[in-house]
PDB file of C-alpha atoms in Angstrom:
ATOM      1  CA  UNK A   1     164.627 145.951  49.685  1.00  0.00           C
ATOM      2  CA  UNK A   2     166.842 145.326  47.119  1.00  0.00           C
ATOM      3  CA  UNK A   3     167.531 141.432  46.429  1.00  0.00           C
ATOM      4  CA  UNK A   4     170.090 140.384  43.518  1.00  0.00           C
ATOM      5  CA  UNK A   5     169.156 138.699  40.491  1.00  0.00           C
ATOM      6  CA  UNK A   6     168.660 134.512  40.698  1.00  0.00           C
ATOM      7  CA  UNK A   7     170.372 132.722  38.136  1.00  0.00           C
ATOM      8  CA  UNK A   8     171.477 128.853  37.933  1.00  0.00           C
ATOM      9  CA  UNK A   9     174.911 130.022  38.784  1.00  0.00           C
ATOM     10  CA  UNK A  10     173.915 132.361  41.554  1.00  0.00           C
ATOM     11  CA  UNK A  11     171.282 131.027  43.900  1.00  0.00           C
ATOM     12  CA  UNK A  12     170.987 132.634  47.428  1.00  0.00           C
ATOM     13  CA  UNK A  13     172.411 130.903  50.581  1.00  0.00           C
ATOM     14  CA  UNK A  14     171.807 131.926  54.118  1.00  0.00           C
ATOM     15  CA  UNK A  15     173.940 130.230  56.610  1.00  0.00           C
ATOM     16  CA  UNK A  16     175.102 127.231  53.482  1.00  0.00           C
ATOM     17  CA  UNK A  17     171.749 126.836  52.640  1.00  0.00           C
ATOM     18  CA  UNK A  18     169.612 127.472  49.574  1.00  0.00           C
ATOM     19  CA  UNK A  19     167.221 130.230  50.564  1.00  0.00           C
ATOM     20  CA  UNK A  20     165.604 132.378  48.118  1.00  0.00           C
ATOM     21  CA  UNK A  21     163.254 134.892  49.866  1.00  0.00           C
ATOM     22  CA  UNK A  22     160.726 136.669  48.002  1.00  0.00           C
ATOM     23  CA  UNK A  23     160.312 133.664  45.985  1.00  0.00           C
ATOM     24  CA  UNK A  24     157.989 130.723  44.977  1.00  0.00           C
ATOM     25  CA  UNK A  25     159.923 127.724  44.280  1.00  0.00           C
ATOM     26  CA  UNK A  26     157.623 125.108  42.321  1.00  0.00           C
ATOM     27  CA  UNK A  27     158.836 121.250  41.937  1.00  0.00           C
ATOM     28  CA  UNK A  28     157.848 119.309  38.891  1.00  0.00           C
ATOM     29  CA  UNK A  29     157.900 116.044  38.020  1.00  0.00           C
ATOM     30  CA  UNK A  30     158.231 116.294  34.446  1.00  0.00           C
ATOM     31  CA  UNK A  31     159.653 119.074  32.164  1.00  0.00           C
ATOM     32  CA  UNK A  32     156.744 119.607  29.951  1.00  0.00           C
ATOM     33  CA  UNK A  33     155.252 120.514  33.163  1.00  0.00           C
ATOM     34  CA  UNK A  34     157.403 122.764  33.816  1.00  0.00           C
ATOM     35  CA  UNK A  35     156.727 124.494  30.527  1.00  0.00           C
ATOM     36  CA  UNK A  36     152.743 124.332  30.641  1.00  0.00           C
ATOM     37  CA  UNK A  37     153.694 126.533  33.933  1.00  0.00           C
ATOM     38  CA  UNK A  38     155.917 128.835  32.952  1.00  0.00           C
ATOM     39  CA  UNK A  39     153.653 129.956  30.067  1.00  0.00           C
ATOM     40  CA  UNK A  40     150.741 130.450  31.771  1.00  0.00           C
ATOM     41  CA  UNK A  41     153.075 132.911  33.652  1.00  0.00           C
ATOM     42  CA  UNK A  42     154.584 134.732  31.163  1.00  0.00           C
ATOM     43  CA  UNK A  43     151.140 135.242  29.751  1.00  0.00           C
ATOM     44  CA  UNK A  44     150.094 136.948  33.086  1.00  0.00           C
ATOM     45  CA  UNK A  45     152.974 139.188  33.305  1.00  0.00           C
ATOM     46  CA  UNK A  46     155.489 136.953  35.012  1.00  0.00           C
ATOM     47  CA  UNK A  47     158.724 138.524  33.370  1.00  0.00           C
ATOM     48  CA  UNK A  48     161.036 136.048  31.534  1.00  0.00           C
ATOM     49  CA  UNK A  49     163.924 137.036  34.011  1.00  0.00           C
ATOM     50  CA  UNK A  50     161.871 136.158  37.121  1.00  0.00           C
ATOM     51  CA  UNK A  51     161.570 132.529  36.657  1.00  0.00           C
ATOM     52  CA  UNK A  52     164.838 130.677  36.506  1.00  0.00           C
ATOM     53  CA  UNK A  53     164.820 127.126  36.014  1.00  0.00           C
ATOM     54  CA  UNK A  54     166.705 123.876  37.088  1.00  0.00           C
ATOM     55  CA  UNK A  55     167.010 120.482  35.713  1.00  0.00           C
ATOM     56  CA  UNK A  56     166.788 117.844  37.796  1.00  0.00           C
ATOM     57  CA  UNK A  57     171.098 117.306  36.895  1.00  0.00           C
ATOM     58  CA  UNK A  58     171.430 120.672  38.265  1.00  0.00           C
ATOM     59  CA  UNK A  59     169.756 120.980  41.513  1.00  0.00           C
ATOM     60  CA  UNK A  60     171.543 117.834  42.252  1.00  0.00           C
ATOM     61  CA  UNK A  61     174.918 119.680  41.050  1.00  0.00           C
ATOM     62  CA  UNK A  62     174.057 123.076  43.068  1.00  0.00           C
ATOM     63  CA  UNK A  63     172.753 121.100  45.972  1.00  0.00           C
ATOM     64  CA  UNK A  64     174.928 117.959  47.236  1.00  0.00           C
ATOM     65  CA  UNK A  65     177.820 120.040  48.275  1.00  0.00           C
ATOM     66  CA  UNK A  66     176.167 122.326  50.056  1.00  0.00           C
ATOM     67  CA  UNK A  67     174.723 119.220  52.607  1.00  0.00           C
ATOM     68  CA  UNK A  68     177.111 118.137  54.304  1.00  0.00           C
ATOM     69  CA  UNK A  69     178.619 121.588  54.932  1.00  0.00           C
ATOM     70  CA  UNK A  70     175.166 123.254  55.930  1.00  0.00           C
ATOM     71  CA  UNK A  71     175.068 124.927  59.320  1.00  0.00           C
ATOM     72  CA  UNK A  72     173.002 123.976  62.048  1.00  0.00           C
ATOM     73  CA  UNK A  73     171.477 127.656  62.212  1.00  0.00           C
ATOM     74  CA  UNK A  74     169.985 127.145  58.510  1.00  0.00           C
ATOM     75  CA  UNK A  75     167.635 124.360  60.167  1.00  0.00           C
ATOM     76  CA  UNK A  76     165.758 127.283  61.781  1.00  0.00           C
ATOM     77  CA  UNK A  77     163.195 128.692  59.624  1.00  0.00           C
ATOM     78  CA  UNK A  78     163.574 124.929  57.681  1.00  0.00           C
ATOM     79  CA  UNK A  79     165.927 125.979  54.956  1.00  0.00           C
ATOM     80  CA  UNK A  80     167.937 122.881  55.306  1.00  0.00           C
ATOM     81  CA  UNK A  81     164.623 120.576  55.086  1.00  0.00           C
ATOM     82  CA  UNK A  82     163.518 121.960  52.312  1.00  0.00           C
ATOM     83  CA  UNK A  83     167.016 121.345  50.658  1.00  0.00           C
ATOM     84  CA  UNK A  84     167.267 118.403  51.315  1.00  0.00           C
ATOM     85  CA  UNK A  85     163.420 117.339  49.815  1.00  0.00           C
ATOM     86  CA  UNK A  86     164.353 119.022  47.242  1.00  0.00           C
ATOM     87  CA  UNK A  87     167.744 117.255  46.222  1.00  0.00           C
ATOM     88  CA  UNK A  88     165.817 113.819  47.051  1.00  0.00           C
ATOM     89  CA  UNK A  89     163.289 114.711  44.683  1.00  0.00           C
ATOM     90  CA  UNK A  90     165.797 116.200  41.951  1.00  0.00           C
ATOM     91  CA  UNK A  91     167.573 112.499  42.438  1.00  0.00           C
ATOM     92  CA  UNK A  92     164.167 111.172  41.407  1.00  0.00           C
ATOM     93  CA  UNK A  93     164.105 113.296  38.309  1.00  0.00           C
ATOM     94  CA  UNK A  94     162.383 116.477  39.587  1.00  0.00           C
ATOM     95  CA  UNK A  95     163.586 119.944  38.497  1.00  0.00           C
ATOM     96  CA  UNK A  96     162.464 123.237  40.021  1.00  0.00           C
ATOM     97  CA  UNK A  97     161.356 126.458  38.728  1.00  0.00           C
ATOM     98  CA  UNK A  98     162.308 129.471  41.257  1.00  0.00           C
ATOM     99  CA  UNK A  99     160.057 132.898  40.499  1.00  0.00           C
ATOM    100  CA  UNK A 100     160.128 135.990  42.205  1.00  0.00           C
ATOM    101  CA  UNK A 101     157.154 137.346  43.445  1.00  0.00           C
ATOM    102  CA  UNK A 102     156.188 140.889  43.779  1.00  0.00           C
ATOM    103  CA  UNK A 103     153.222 140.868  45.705  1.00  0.00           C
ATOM    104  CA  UNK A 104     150.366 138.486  47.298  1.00  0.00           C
ATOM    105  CA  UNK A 105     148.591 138.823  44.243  1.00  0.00           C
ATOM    106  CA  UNK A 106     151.376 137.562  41.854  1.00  0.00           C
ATOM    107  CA  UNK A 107     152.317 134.924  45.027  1.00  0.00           C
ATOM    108  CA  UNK A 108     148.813 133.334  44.383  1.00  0.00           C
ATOM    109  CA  UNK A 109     148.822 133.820  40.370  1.00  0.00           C
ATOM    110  CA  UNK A 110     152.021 131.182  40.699  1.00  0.00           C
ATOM    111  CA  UNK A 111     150.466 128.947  43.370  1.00  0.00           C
ATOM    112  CA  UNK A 112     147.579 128.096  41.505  1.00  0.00           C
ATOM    113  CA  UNK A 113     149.498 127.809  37.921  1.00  0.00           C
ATOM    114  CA  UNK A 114     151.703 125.199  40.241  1.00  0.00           C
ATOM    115  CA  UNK A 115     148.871 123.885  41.015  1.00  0.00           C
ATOM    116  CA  UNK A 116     147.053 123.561  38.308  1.00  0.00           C
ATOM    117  CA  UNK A 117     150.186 122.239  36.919  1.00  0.00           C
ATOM    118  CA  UNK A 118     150.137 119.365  38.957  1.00  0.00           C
ATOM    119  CA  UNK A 119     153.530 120.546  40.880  1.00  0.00           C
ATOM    120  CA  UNK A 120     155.078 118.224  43.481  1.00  0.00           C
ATOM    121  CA  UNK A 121     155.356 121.027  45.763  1.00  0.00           C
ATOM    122  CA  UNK A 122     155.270 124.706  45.923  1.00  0.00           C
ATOM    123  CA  UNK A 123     157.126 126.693  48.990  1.00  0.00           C
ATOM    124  CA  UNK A 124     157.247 130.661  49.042  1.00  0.00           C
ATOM    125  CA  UNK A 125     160.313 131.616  50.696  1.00  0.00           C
ATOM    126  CA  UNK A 126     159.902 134.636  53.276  1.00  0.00           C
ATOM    127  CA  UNK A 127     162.643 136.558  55.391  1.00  0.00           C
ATOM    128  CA  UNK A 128     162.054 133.440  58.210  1.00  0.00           C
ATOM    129  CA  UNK A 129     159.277 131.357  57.134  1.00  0.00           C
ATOM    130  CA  UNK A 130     158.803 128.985  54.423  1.00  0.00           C
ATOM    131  CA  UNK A 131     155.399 128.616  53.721  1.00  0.00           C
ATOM    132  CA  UNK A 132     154.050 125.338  52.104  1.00  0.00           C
ATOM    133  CA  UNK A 133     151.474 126.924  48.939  1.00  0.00           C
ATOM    134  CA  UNK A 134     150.254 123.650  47.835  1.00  0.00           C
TER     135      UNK A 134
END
């Protein structure tokens, strides 16, 4: 199945609403954090252009207009939920690091670098589930 390439300028909507599938998107409260993470990634084979990340400025930016204009058929599956904790948190100062994942295997490589990374949250976006990893 052939998904496009993520980038801060292109992240994927589904019905107004930010919805990345065949991805783990990790919150962190801190930026360093973030960096620990995405290291310990790249050093297992997580390609650079996989893992696309967001200051807390820019979720904020990419997220508030899409709220208010988000249809009621994106609250199935919990896309607009997850949205919304997310821009809350971004208002806080969280940013968020989206990677693509290839397989189970590389799905639980990134859950437990999230988690040992002290990550708020990590949610792997399927084709209709969202599926809390930690």
């Amino acid at each position: 199945m052939f998904e496009p390439t993520i980038t801060k300028d292109n992240l994927p909507l589904s019905f107004g609403s930010f919805k990345p599938t065949g991805h783990v998107v990790i919150v962190f409260p801190e930026e360093s954090a973030a960096d620990t993470v995405a290291q310990s990634l790249q050093s297992q084979g997580v390609a650079d252009g996989d893992i696309v990340r967001l200051s807390p400025e820019e979720v904020v930016a990419q997220f508030k207009p899409l709220l208010p204009d988000a249809s009621g058929a994106s609250g199935f599956g919990s896309e607009i939920q997850s949205m919304r904790q997310m821009y809350l948190l971004a208002l806080e100062g969280h940013g968020l690091m989206i990677v693509r994942v290839r397989n189970d295997e590389m799905q639980n490589r990134v859950a437990e670098a999230a988690r040992s990374g002290k990550a708020t949250l990590a949610k792997k976006y399927g084709m209709l589930t969202i599926e809390e990893l930690i």
